[in-house]
Coordinates of C-alpha atoms and ligand atoms in Angstrom, one line a residue:
M1077 CA 27.0 9.5 15.2
T1078 CA 27.9 8.5 18.7
E1079 CA 30.7 5.8 20.4
K1080 CA 30.2 2.7 19.4
N1081 CA 28.9 0.0 21.1
T1082 CA 25.9 2.3 23.0
T1083 CA 22.2 1.2 22.9
N1084 CA 20.2 3.9 20.7
I1085 CA 16.3 3.3 20.9
L1086 CA 14.4 5.2 17.8
H1087 CA 11.1 5.4 16.9
G1088 CA 9.6 5.4 13.3
V1089 CA 7.0 4.3 11.4
A1090 CA 7.0 0.3 11.6
A1091 CA 6.5 -0.1 7.2
S1092 CA 6.8 -3.8 7.7
S1093 CA 6.1 -6.7 10.2
G1094 CA 8.6 -8.8 11.2
I1095 CA 11.6 -9.0 14.0
A1096 CA 15.4 -9.1 12.0
I1097 CA 18.9 -8.8 13.8
G1098 CA 22.0 -8.1 11.7
R1099 CA 24.8 -6.1 10.7
V1100 CA 24.8 -2.7 9.8
F1101 CA 25.4 -2.0 6.3
L1102 CA 25.3 0.8 5.6
L1103 CA 24.2 1.7 2.0
E1104 CA 25.4 5.9 1.5
D1105 CA 26.7 8.4 3.3
D1106 CA 25.1 11.0 0.3
E1107 CA 26.7 14.7 1.9
F1108 CA 27.4 16.0 -1.4
C1109 CA 30.0 19.5 -0.6
L1110 CA 28.2 21.4 -3.2
I1111 CA 30.4 24.7 -4.0
Q1112 CA 29.0 28.1 -5.9
R1113 CA 31.4 28.2 -8.3
E1114 CA 31.0 31.8 -10.9
I1115 CA 32.0 30.7 -14.1
S1116 CA 32.3 33.1 -17.6
K1117 CA 30.3 33.4 -20.7
E1118 CA 32.8 30.3 -22.0
E1119 CA 32.4 28.2 -19.6
T1120 CA 28.1 28.2 -19.6
K1121 CA 28.3 25.9 -23.0
R1122 CA 30.8 23.7 -21.7
E1123 CA 28.4 24.0 -18.1
I1124 CA 25.6 23.4 -19.8
T1125 CA 27.0 20.0 -21.5
R1126 CA 28.1 19.0 -18.7
F1127 CA 25.0 18.4 -16.7
R1128 CA 22.8 17.2 -19.7
D1129 CA 25.7 14.7 -19.8
A1130 CA 24.8 13.9 -16.3
L1131 CA 20.7 13.4 -17.2
V1132 CA 22.1 11.2 -19.8
K1133 CA 24.0 9.0 -17.6
T1134 CA 21.2 9.3 -14.5
R1135 CA 18.9 8.0 -17.4
T1136 CA 20.6 4.8 -18.8
E1137 CA 21.1 4.0 -15.0
M1138 CA 17.7 4.2 -14.4
L1139 CA 16.5 2.7 -17.0
A1140 CA 18.8 -0.3 -15.9
S1141 CA 17.3 -0.5 -13.4
Q1142 CA 13.7 -0.8 -14.3
E1143 CA 14.8 -3.4 -16.4
K1144 CA 15.8 -5.0 -13.8
I1145 CA 13.0 -4.2 -11.4
Y1146 CA 10.6 -5.3 -14.2
K1147 CA 12.3 -9.1 -14.7
T1148 CA 12.2 -9.3 -10.6
L1149 CA 8.3 -7.9 -9.8
G1150 CA 6.8 -7.4 -13.5
K1151 CA 5.6 -4.2 -14.6
E1152 CA 3.8 -2.9 -11.6
Y1153 CA 6.4 -2.2 -9.9
A1154 CA 8.8 -1.9 -13.0
R1155 CA 6.1 1.6 -13.2
L1156 CA 6.9 3.1 -9.7
A1157 CA 9.9 3.5 -11.8
D1158 CA 8.7 5.5 -14.5
A1159 CA 7.5 8.4 -12.1
Y1160 CA 11.7 9.0 -11.7
L1161 CA 12.5 8.9 -15.2
L1162 CA 9.5 11.1 -15.7
I1163 CA 11.0 13.9 -13.0
L1164 CA 13.9 13.5 -14.6
E1165 CA 12.2 14.9 -17.8
D1166 CA 10.5 17.9 -15.8
P1167 CA 11.0 21.0 -17.9
L1168 CA 12.3 22.3 -14.0
I1169 CA 15.4 20.3 -14.6
T1170 CA 15.9 20.2 -18.4
R1171 CA 15.0 23.6 -18.6
D1172 CA 15.2 25.7 -15.6
V1173 CA 18.6 24.2 -14.4
V1174 CA 19.9 25.2 -17.4
K1175 CA 19.1 28.6 -17.4
R1176 CA 20.1 28.4 -14.1
I1177 CA 23.6 28.0 -15.4
S1178 CA 23.4 30.2 -18.3
E1179 CA 23.1 33.0 -15.3
G1180 CA 26.9 31.8 -14.4
V1181 CA 26.8 29.2 -11.9
N1182 CA 28.0 25.7 -12.0
A1183 CA 26.0 23.3 -13.0
E1184 CA 25.7 21.0 -8.8
Y1185 CA 24.9 24.8 -8.0
A1186 CA 22.0 25.1 -10.4
L1187 CA 20.7 21.9 -10.0
F1188 CA 20.6 22.0 -5.6
R1189 CA 19.0 25.8 -5.8
I1190 CA 16.0 24.7 -8.8
L1191 CA 15.5 20.7 -6.6
E1192 CA 15.7 23.1 -2.8
K1193 CA 13.5 25.5 -4.5
V1194 CA 10.9 22.4 -5.7
I1195 CA 10.8 20.1 -2.6
R1196 CA 9.9 23.1 -0.5
S1197 CA 6.9 23.8 -2.5
F1198 CA 6.3 20.2 -1.8
E1199 CA 6.5 20.5 1.6
M1200 CA 4.1 22.9 1.6
I1201 CA 1.1 20.6 0.2
D1202 CA -1.6 19.4 2.6
D1203 CA -1.9 15.6 1.3
E1204 CA 0.7 13.0 3.2
Y1205 CA 0.3 11.3 -0.2
F1206 CA 1.7 14.5 -2.8
R1207 CA 3.9 15.7 0.2
E1208 CA 6.4 12.2 -0.1
R1209 CA 7.2 12.7 -3.3
K1210 CA 9.7 15.8 -2.3
H1211 CA 11.9 12.5 -2.1
D1212 CA 11.1 11.0 -5.1
I1213 CA 12.6 14.7 -7.0
Q1214 CA 15.6 14.4 -4.0
D1215 CA 16.8 10.9 -4.9
V1216 CA 16.8 11.8 -8.4
G1217 CA 18.6 15.2 -8.1
K1218 CA 20.9 12.8 -5.8
K1219 CA 21.1 10.1 -8.7
I1220 CA 22.0 13.7 -11.2
L1221 CA 24.4 14.9 -8.8
R1222 CA 27.2 12.3 -8.6
H1223 CA 27.4 12.1 -12.2
L1224 CA 28.0 15.3 -12.1
M1225 CA 30.7 15.0 -9.4
G1226 CA 31.2 11.5 -10.8
K1227 CA 30.7 10.3 -6.9
E1228 CA 29.7 6.3 -7.3
R1229 CA 27.3 4.7 -4.4
R1230 CA 27.5 2.3 -2.6
S1231 CA 25.7 -0.9 -4.2
L1232 CA 23.9 -3.8 -2.6
T1233 CA 25.7 -5.7 -4.2
E1234 CA 28.6 -5.3 -2.1
I1235 CA 26.8 -7.2 0.5
K1236 CA 28.5 -10.2 1.3
E1237 CA 26.8 -11.7 4.5
E1238 CA 23.4 -11.3 6.3
S1239 CA 22.4 -7.5 6.7
I1240 CA 21.0 -4.8 8.0
V1241 CA 20.5 -1.9 5.2
V1242 CA 20.8 0.6 7.2
A1243 CA 20.3 4.1 4.3
H1244 CA 19.0 8.0 4.6
N1245 CA 16.8 6.8 1.6
L1246 CA 16.0 3.6 -0.5
G1247 CA 14.2 4.1 -4.4
P1248 CA 12.5 1.1 -6.0
S1249 CA 15.7 -0.2 -6.9
D1250 CA 17.2 -0.8 -4.4
T1251 CA 14.9 -2.7 -2.7
I1252 CA 13.9 -4.9 -5.5
S1253 CA 18.1 -6.3 -5.1
M1254 CA 17.6 -6.7 -1.5
R1255 CA 16.1 -10.6 -2.1
E1256 CA 19.4 -11.3 -4.3
N1257 CA 21.2 -9.7 -1.6
L1258 CA 21.1 -10.9 1.7
V1259 CA 19.0 -8.2 2.9
K1260 CA 17.4 -9.3 6.4
G1261 CA 15.6 -6.3 6.9
F1262 CA 16.5 -2.0 6.4
V1263 CA 15.8 0.8 8.1
T1264 CA 15.6 4.1 6.5
D1265 CA 15.6 8.3 7.5
I1266 CA 13.0 9.4 5.8
G1267 CA 9.9 8.2 4.3
G1268 CA 6.5 7.0 5.5
R1269 CA 3.2 4.5 5.0
T1270 CA 2.4 5.4 1.2
S1271 CA 6.2 5.2 0.4
H1272 CA 7.2 3.2 -2.4
T1273 CA 10.1 1.7 -0.4
A1274 CA 7.0 0.3 2.1
I1275 CA 4.6 -1.2 0.1
V1276 CA 7.2 -3.5 -1.7
A1277 CA 9.3 -4.2 1.9
Q1278 CA 5.2 -5.8 2.9
S1279 CA 5.5 -7.7 -0.5
L1280 CA 9.0 -9.0 -0.1
E1281 CA 8.3 -9.7 3.6
I1282 CA 11.4 -8.1 4.7
P1283 CA 10.5 -6.5 8.4
A1284 CA 11.3 -2.3 7.8
V1285 CA 10.9 0.9 9.8
V1286 CA 11.0 3.9 7.7
G1287 CA 10.8 7.4 8.9
L1288 CA 13.5 7.6 11.7
R1289 CA 14.4 11.3 10.8
N1290 CA 18.7 10.3 11.1
V1291 CA 19.3 6.7 11.8
S1292 CA 22.0 7.1 9.5
A1293 CA 24.2 9.5 11.3
Y1294 CA 23.3 7.5 14.6
V1295 CA 25.0 4.1 13.2
R1296 CA 28.8 2.7 11.9
D1297 CA 29.1 -0.2 9.2
G1298 CA 29.0 -3.4 11.4
D1299 CA 27.1 -2.4 14.2
T1300 CA 24.9 -4.6 15.4
I1301 CA 20.6 -3.5 14.9
I1302 CA 17.6 -4.8 15.8
V1303 CA 14.5 -4.0 13.4
D1304 CA 11.5 -4.2 14.8
G1305 CA 9.0 -3.8 12.3
N1306 CA 6.5 -4.2 15.0
Q1307 CA 6.4 -1.5 16.5
G1308 CA 7.9 0.5 14.5
L1309 CA 12.0 0.5 16.7
V1310 CA 15.4 -0.2 15.8
I1311 CA 17.3 -0.1 18.6
I1312 CA 21.8 -0.1 17.8
N1313 CA 23.7 -1.5 19.6
P1314 CA 21.9 -3.4 22.4
T1315 CA 22.7 -4.5 25.2
P1316 CA 23.4 -8.7 25.7
E1317 CA 19.9 -8.9 27.9
V1318 CA 18.1 -6.6 24.9
L1319 CA 19.3 -9.0 22.1
D1320 CA 18.4 -12.4 23.8
N1321 CA 15.1 -11.1 24.4
Y1322 CA 14.5 -10.2 20.5
K1323 CA 16.0 -13.5 19.3
R1324 CA 14.1 -15.2 21.9
E1325 CA 10.9 -13.4 20.4
Q1326 CA 12.1 -14.0 17.0
E1327 CA 12.7 -18.0 17.5
I1328 CA 8.7 -17.0 19.1
Q1329 CA 7.5 -15.1 15.4
F1330 CA 9.5 -18.1 13.5
A1331 CA 8.2 -20.7 15.1
Q1332 CA 4.2 -18.9 15.1
V1333 CA 4.9 -18.3 11.6
R1334 CA 5.6 -22.4 10.9
E1335 CA 2.6 -23.3 12.9
L1336 CA 0.3 -21.5 10.9
E1337 CA 1.7 -22.5 7.5
K1338 CA 0.4 -26.4 8.1
L1339 CA -3.3 -24.7 8.1
R1340 CA -2.7 -23.4 4.5
D1341 CA -4.1 -26.4 2.5
L1342 CA -7.6 -26.5 5.9
P1343 CA -10.4 -24.7 5.1
A1344 CA -11.7 -21.5 7.7
Q1345 CA -14.0 -23.7 9.5
T1346 CA -15.7 -23.8 13.2
T1347 CA -15.5 -26.8 16.0
D1348 CA -19.1 -26.9 14.8
S1349 CA -18.3 -26.7 11.2
H1350 CA -19.4 -23.5 10.8
R1351 CA -17.8 -22.8 6.7
V1352 CA -16.4 -18.6 6.5
I1353 CA -14.7 -17.9 3.1
V1354 CA -10.4 -16.5 4.7
A1355 CA -10.1 -13.9 1.6
A1356 CA -7.2 -11.7 0.4
N1357 CA -7.0 -8.0 -0.1
I1358 CA -4.4 -7.0 -2.2
E1359 CA -3.3 -3.8 -4.6
N1360 CA -1.5 -5.3 -7.0
P1361 CA -0.9 -8.5 -9.2
E1362 CA 2.4 -9.8 -7.7
E1363 CA 0.7 -10.4 -4.5
I1364 CA -1.0 -13.1 -5.5
K1365 CA 2.4 -15.4 -4.3
S1366 CA 1.9 -14.5 -1.3
V1367 CA -1.9 -14.9 -1.4
L1368 CA -1.4 -18.7 -2.5
K1369 CA 1.6 -18.9 0.1
H1370 CA -0.6 -18.4 3.1
G1371 CA -3.7 -20.7 2.4
G1372 CA -5.7 -17.2 0.9
E1373 CA -9.8 -18.6 -0.6
G1374 CA -10.1 -16.1 -3.1
I1375 CA -9.1 -12.2 -2.9
G1376 CA -11.7 -10.4 -1.6
L1377 CA -10.9 -6.9 -2.0
Y1378 CA -8.5 -5.8 -5.9
R1379 CA -7.5 -2.4 -5.4
T1380 CA -7.1 -1.1 -8.7
E1381 CA -6.8 2.4 -8.1
F1382 CA -2.4 1.0 -7.9
L1383 CA -3.3 1.0 -12.2
Y1384 CA -4.0 4.9 -12.0
F1385 CA -0.9 5.9 -10.1
N1386 CA 2.3 7.3 -11.1
R1387 CA 1.3 8.3 -15.1
S1388 CA 0.1 10.9 -16.7
S1389 CA -2.6 8.9 -19.1
L1390 CA -5.3 6.9 -18.4
P1391 CA -4.8 3.1 -18.3
T1392 CA -6.3 1.2 -21.7
E1393 CA -9.3 -0.6 -22.1
E1394 CA -5.9 -3.6 -22.6
E1395 CA -4.0 -2.8 -19.6
H1396 CA -7.5 -3.6 -17.5
Y1397 CA -8.3 -6.8 -19.2
Q1398 CA -4.9 -7.6 -19.3
N1399 CA -4.6 -6.9 -15.9
Y1400 CA -8.0 -9.4 -14.9
L1401 CA -7.2 -11.7 -16.8
H1402 CA -3.9 -12.0 -15.2
V1403 CA -4.8 -12.1 -12.1
T1404 CA -8.0 -14.1 -11.8
Q1405 CA -6.5 -16.8 -13.9
K1406 CA -3.4 -17.2 -11.3
M1407 CA -6.3 -17.5 -8.5
L1408 CA -8.6 -19.7 -10.1
P1409 CA -10.3 -22.1 -8.8
Y1410 CA -11.0 -18.8 -6.1
N1411 CA -12.7 -15.8 -6.7
L1412 CA -11.8 -12.7 -7.4
I1413 CA -13.8 -8.8 -6.3
I1414 CA -12.5 -6.5 -8.6
R1415 CA -13.1 -3.4 -6.6
T1416 CA -14.2 -0.3 -9.5
M1417 CA -11.4 2.6 -8.7
D1418 CA -11.5 4.4 -5.3
I1419 CA -9.4 6.8 -6.5
G1420 CA -9.9 10.7 -4.0
G1421 CA -9.8 10.8 -0.3
D1422 CA -6.2 9.6 0.6
K1423 CA -5.5 8.1 -2.6
L1424 CA -5.7 10.9 -5.5
A1425 CA -3.7 10.3 -8.0
N1426 CA -3.5 13.1 -11.1
I1427 CA -5.0 11.4 -13.5
G1428 CA -5.9 14.9 -15.9
L1429 CA -9.4 14.6 -16.0
E1430 CA -11.3 17.8 -16.8
G1431 CA -13.2 19.8 -14.4
L1432 CA -11.8 18.1 -11.1
T1433 CA -10.3 20.5 -8.9
E1434 CA -8.6 20.4 -6.0
E1435 CA -11.2 19.7 -3.1
S1436 CA -11.0 21.2 0.8
N1437 CA -12.4 18.2 2.4
P1438 CA -11.5 15.0 -0.3
F1439 CA -12.5 12.3 1.7
L1440 CA -16.2 13.2 1.3
G1441 CA -15.6 15.0 -2.0
L1442 CA -15.6 13.4 -5.7
R1443 CA -14.3 9.8 -4.3
A1444 CA -14.5 6.7 -5.9
I1445 CA -18.2 5.9 -7.4
R1446 CA -18.7 9.5 -7.4
L1447 CA -16.3 10.0 -10.0
C1448 CA -16.9 6.9 -11.9
L1449 CA -20.7 8.3 -12.0
K1450 CA -19.2 11.9 -13.0
Y1451 CA -16.6 10.5 -15.8
P1452 CA -18.8 7.8 -17.1
S1453 CA -17.0 7.1 -19.9
V1454 CA -13.3 6.5 -17.7
F1455 CA -15.4 4.4 -15.7
K1456 CA -16.8 2.1 -18.9
T1457 CA -13.4 1.8 -20.1
Q1458 CA -12.6 -0.1 -16.2
L1459 CA -15.8 -2.3 -16.7
R1460 CA -15.4 -3.3 -20.4
G1461 CA -12.1 -4.5 -18.9
I1462 CA -13.2 -6.1 -16.5
L1463 CA -16.5 -8.1 -17.9
R1464 CA -14.0 -8.8 -21.2
A1465 CA -11.7 -10.4 -17.9
S1466 CA -15.0 -12.3 -17.2
A1467 CA -15.4 -14.5 -19.6
E1468 CA -11.8 -16.5 -18.6
G1469 CA -12.2 -16.3 -14.8
K1470 CA -14.8 -16.0 -11.6
I1471 CA -14.5 -12.1 -11.4
K1472 CA -17.1 -10.1 -9.2
I1473 CA -17.8 -6.5 -9.1
M1474 CA -17.5 -4.2 -6.7
Y1475 CA -18.2 -0.4 -6.0
P1476 CA -16.2 1.4 -3.5
M1477 CA -18.5 4.3 -1.2
I1478 CA -22.8 3.4 -2.6
S1479 CA -23.8 6.1 0.4
G1480 CA -27.5 4.9 -1.4
I1481 CA -29.7 3.2 -3.5
A1482 CA -29.3 6.2 -6.5
E1483 CA -26.0 5.6 -6.9
L1484 CA -26.0 1.6 -7.1
R1485 CA -28.5 2.0 -9.9
A1486 CA -26.3 4.9 -11.4
A1487 CA -24.2 2.3 -11.8
N1488 CA -25.7 -0.6 -12.3
K1489 CA -27.4 1.4 -15.7
I1490 CA -23.6 2.0 -16.9
L1491 CA -22.6 -1.5 -16.5
H1492 CA -25.6 -2.5 -18.3
E1493 CA -25.0 -0.3 -21.5
T1494 CA -22.0 -1.9 -20.8
M1495 CA -22.7 -4.8 -20.9
D1496 CA -25.2 -4.2 -23.9
E1497 CA -22.3 -2.7 -26.3
L1498 CA -20.1 -5.8 -25.4
R1499 CA -23.3 -7.6 -26.1
S1500 CA -23.7 -5.6 -29.6
E1501 CA -19.7 -6.3 -30.6
G1502 CA -19.9 -9.9 -30.2
K1503 CA -17.5 -9.8 -27.2
K1504 CA -18.1 -12.4 -24.7
F1505 CA -18.5 -11.3 -20.6
D1506 CA -20.2 -13.1 -17.5
E1507 CA -23.5 -13.4 -18.4
N1508 CA -24.4 -13.6 -14.8
I1509 CA -21.5 -11.6 -12.6
E1510 CA -22.0 -11.1 -9.3
V1511 CA -22.1 -7.6 -8.6
G1512 CA -21.4 -6.1 -4.9
A1513 CA -21.5 -2.8 -3.3
M1514 CA -19.2 -1.8 -0.6
I1515 CA -21.1 -0.5 3.1
E1516 CA -18.3 2.3 3.8
V1517 CA -20.8 4.6 4.3
P1518 CA -23.3 5.4 7.4
S1519 CA -25.9 6.4 5.0
A1520 CA -25.6 3.0 3.2
A1521 CA -24.9 0.3 6.1
L1522 CA -28.7 2.6 7.5
T1523 CA -30.0 1.7 3.9
A1524 CA -28.7 -1.7 3.9
D1525 CA -31.5 -3.9 3.3
V1526 CA -32.7 -1.8 0.6
I1527 CA -29.1 -2.0 -0.9
A1528 CA -29.1 -5.7 -0.6
K1529 CA -31.9 -6.4 -2.9
E1530 CA -30.3 -5.0 -6.0
T1531 CA -26.6 -6.4 -5.3
D1532 CA -25.4 -9.9 -5.2
F1533 CA -23.0 -9.3 -2.4
L1534 CA -22.0 -7.0 0.1
S1535 CA -18.6 -6.3 1.8
I1536 CA -18.5 -3.5 4.6
G1537 CA -15.2 -1.6 4.4
T1538 CA -14.5 -0.6 7.6
N1539 CA -12.2 1.6 7.1
D1540 CA -13.9 4.0 5.9
L1541 CA -17.2 2.9 7.8
I1542 CA -16.1 4.1 10.9
Q1543 CA -14.3 7.5 9.7
Y1544 CA -17.2 8.5 8.1
T1545 CA -19.9 7.0 11.7
L1546 CA -17.3 8.7 14.4
A1547 CA -16.2 11.6 12.9
V1548 CA -12.7 10.5 12.4
D1549 CA -10.1 11.6 10.1
R1550 CA -7.9 7.7 9.2
V1551 CA -4.6 8.9 8.5
N1552 CA -4.7 11.9 11.0
E1553 CA -2.5 10.6 14.2
N1554 CA -3.5 13.3 16.2
V1555 CA -7.1 11.9 16.1
A1556 CA -5.4 8.6 16.3
G1557 CA -7.0 7.4 19.8
L1558 CA -10.5 8.1 19.1
Y1559 CA -10.2 5.9 16.2
E1560 CA -12.4 2.8 17.9
P1561 CA -13.9 -0.4 15.6
L1562 CA -15.4 -1.4 18.8
H1563 CA -17.6 1.3 19.5
L1564 CA -21.0 0.5 19.8
S1565 CA -22.4 2.9 17.0
I1566 CA -20.3 0.0 14.2
L1567 CA -20.9 -2.7 16.6
R1568 CA -24.9 -1.7 15.6
L1569 CA -24.2 -0.4 12.1
L1570 CA -22.0 -4.1 10.9
R1571 CA -25.0 -5.6 12.4
N1572 CA -27.4 -4.4 10.8
V1573 CA -26.0 -4.8 7.6
I1574 CA -25.1 -8.8 7.9
N1575 CA -28.9 -8.8 9.4
A1576 CA -30.1 -6.8 6.3
G1577 CA -27.8 -9.1 3.6
H1578 CA -29.0 -12.1 5.1
S1579 CA -32.7 -11.0 5.1
A1580 CA -32.2 -10.6 1.0
G1581 CA -30.8 -13.7 0.9
K1582 CA -27.5 -12.5 0.1
W1583 CA -23.6 -13.1 1.5
V1584 CA -21.6 -10.6 3.0
G1585 CA -18.1 -10.5 3.7
M1586 CA -16.2 -7.3 5.7
C1587 CA -12.7 -6.3 3.5
G1588 CA -11.9 -3.5 6.3
E1589 CA -9.2 -4.0 8.8
M1590 CA -11.0 -4.4 11.2
A1591 CA -11.3 -8.2 9.3
A1592 CA -7.3 -8.5 9.4
D1593 CA -7.2 -7.9 13.3
P1594 CA -7.0 -11.2 15.4
T1595 CA -8.4 -9.2 18.3
F1596 CA -12.3 -9.1 16.7
T1597 CA -12.0 -12.9 14.8
M1598 CA -14.6 -13.4 17.1
I1599 CA -16.9 -11.3 17.7
L1600 CA -17.4 -10.8 13.5
I1601 CA -17.8 -14.1 12.5
G1602 CA -20.4 -14.0 15.3
L1603 CA -22.2 -11.9 14.4
G1604 CA -22.4 -13.6 10.9
L1605 CA -20.2 -12.8 8.3
N1606 CA -20.1 -15.3 5.2
E1607 CA -16.1 -13.8 3.9
L1608 CA -13.5 -12.2 5.7
S1609 CA -10.7 -10.3 3.6
V1610 CA -7.2 -9.2 4.9
S1611 CA -3.6 -8.8 4.4
P1612 CA -2.2 -12.4 3.1
V1613 CA -0.2 -12.2 5.7
Q1614 CA -2.9 -11.8 8.2
I1615 CA -4.4 -15.1 6.6
P1616 CA -3.5 -18.2 8.8
K1617 CA -3.2 -15.8 12.0
I1618 CA -7.3 -15.6 11.5
K1619 CA -7.1 -19.5 9.8
K1620 CA -6.5 -20.6 13.6
I1621 CA -8.9 -18.4 15.8
V1622 CA -12.2 -19.4 13.4
R1623 CA -10.4 -23.1 13.7
S1624 CA -10.4 -22.8 17.3
I1625 CA -13.8 -21.4 18.4
S1626 CA -17.7 -22.7 17.6
L1627 CA -20.0 -20.5 16.1
L1628 CA -22.1 -21.4 19.3
E1629 CA -19.5 -18.5 21.3
A1630 CA -18.6 -17.0 19.2
K1631 CA -22.7 -15.7 18.9
A1632 CA -22.6 -15.7 22.6
L1633 CA -19.7 -12.9 22.7
A1634 CA -21.3 -11.3 19.5
E1635 CA -24.3 -10.9 21.7
D1636 CA -23.2 -9.8 25.1
V1637 CA -20.7 -7.0 23.2
L1638 CA -23.5 -5.2 21.7
V1639 CA -24.8 -5.2 24.7
S1640 CA -21.6 -3.7 26.6
P1641 CA -21.4 -0.2 27.5
D1642 CA -18.0 0.5 26.7
N1643 CA -15.4 -1.3 24.4
E1644 CA -12.2 -1.9 27.3
S1645 CA -15.2 -4.9 29.1
I1646 CA -15.0 -6.3 25.4
I1647 CA -11.6 -6.3 25.2
K1648 CA -11.2 -8.1 28.4
K1649 CA -14.0 -10.9 28.1
I1650 CA -12.4 -11.5 24.4
K1651 CA -8.6 -11.8 25.5
A1652 CA -10.4 -14.1 28.3
K1653 CA -11.1 -16.5 25.8
E1654 CA -8.7 -19.1 26.1
F1655 CA -8.1 -19.8 22.1
M1656 CA -7.0 -16.2 21.3
G1657 CA -3.6 -17.3 22.9
N1658 CA -0.7 -15.6 20.8
A1659 CA -2.7 -15.4 17.6
Ligands
PEP2725 C1 -12.8 1.0 3.8 O1 -13.1 1.4 3.9 O2 -12.4 -0.5 4.7 C2 -12.0 0.2 2.9 C3 -11.4 -1.6 2.5 O3 -11.1 0.8 1.1 P1 -10.1 1.7 1.6 O4 -9.2 1.2 3.0 O5 -8.9 1.2 0.5 O6 -10.6 2.9 1.5
MG2726 MG1 -13.0 2.4 1.5

């Protein structure tokens, strides 16, 4: 703990963009004082009953939170809470803790030791997503301990004025109460980019920084705090000068947002009337509100993996159908491009498929379309859901990770079989549904001319295309500096794919993060992309740039960069153009 009014700057993970300034509301002081107590044989029974009572109370509390999430954010988010309920029912908790108590220790201590063991094994897992799940186990453990010890956690409902929440960790039920509770931003000790908290924060558009290690120990209730969700910085008790600077910065950002909102209903059109589409990438239906608020002209990438996470069974055809139907109807008259599941790589889900083993190189392994081709019945279930929904909306299908024409044909064969089945069952679908391929593997980019002939559109996934072309793991911070979207090899591949698509008379889009970076917009338009699909909050910024350039100057810049030897000079050229302004 620092002296009050001492300025502290902490660096963490930028989880949700924007700047928030306010007073600290310290959510918890979770240091439980655990005492090991030996218990007699007679006490064992009572201790086990006390433990089981605590489990029942924890379950009741969790179900109430889940209900609240369901009502506020909907089914998809409520499912996040299923993961917590599953932990509570796991034999590690229900069986092993009881066994430990029977060996003669008090319930709190028995639970603590079992959790410690489980958490240690999670820490050894290489995969970031799974490693982070240890925080869920810690959270559930704390809830049970609180009931065992009769300790009440401070609640967000106690917040009476605009505040910044500081906590060791926040569960989905906490983040969901934020909107109603004057929370302007939040910061936590733990968590990473894939944590549930970060996902919900982005969708609620609350600035957040996570993974600060010990911020909850640095602050006291009422401290002044700045959350810089753009840079992943937190400043505690800033000097008046820093505070003024941030207030000015915040004002500028608010003004920019207000200014950008005016573009909402205007088309993404260059000054010489060249029209492109600025669509949105979404990962769950709750983001539709944000897409429409920011003026998205459709969904260019619906990542459907969400449907497979945090559950022990596969989604049914009906779940797929209902989900896609809901999204497409909300998005009308715009298009919805549904990407078939891209499980694998850094998007692992334990979907319980027989024969699926751990791989040493998951990004090069049985991922996305490869997984679907190996398990056609799983693929068909999703395709049936998509096709049925296509009868009642404007849907296109997109396959991820296509590496060549053979894979595309194999996927299309299953699609056509599925269509035949639906026809024979008398079930309706859009007979002219467009089917596209993501171009995100260099082999596909180099053979895009062949692929384009057998698809209706191409969409470039630069997140993977850059990773595979430059041999840079996209989630490894040690090589992050080598991840260069403007590498000449990438620019040449982009040109190749776009030209190949156009020569075959097909439209070409981009749904990788490169499309969302305003620095690259002009080059991408100049290269000839027809659609940019970006995260909802980026839509107005990209639209603004499109509307302030001419196709002619964009083309000239694209030609220039294709002959530039290094990308520093390219960035300089782009920054030199006035219209970049402060986008
Ligand atoms: C990509 O690879 O660019 C892409 C959009 O797909 P994802 O990030 O889901 O792998
Ligand atoms: Mg990808």
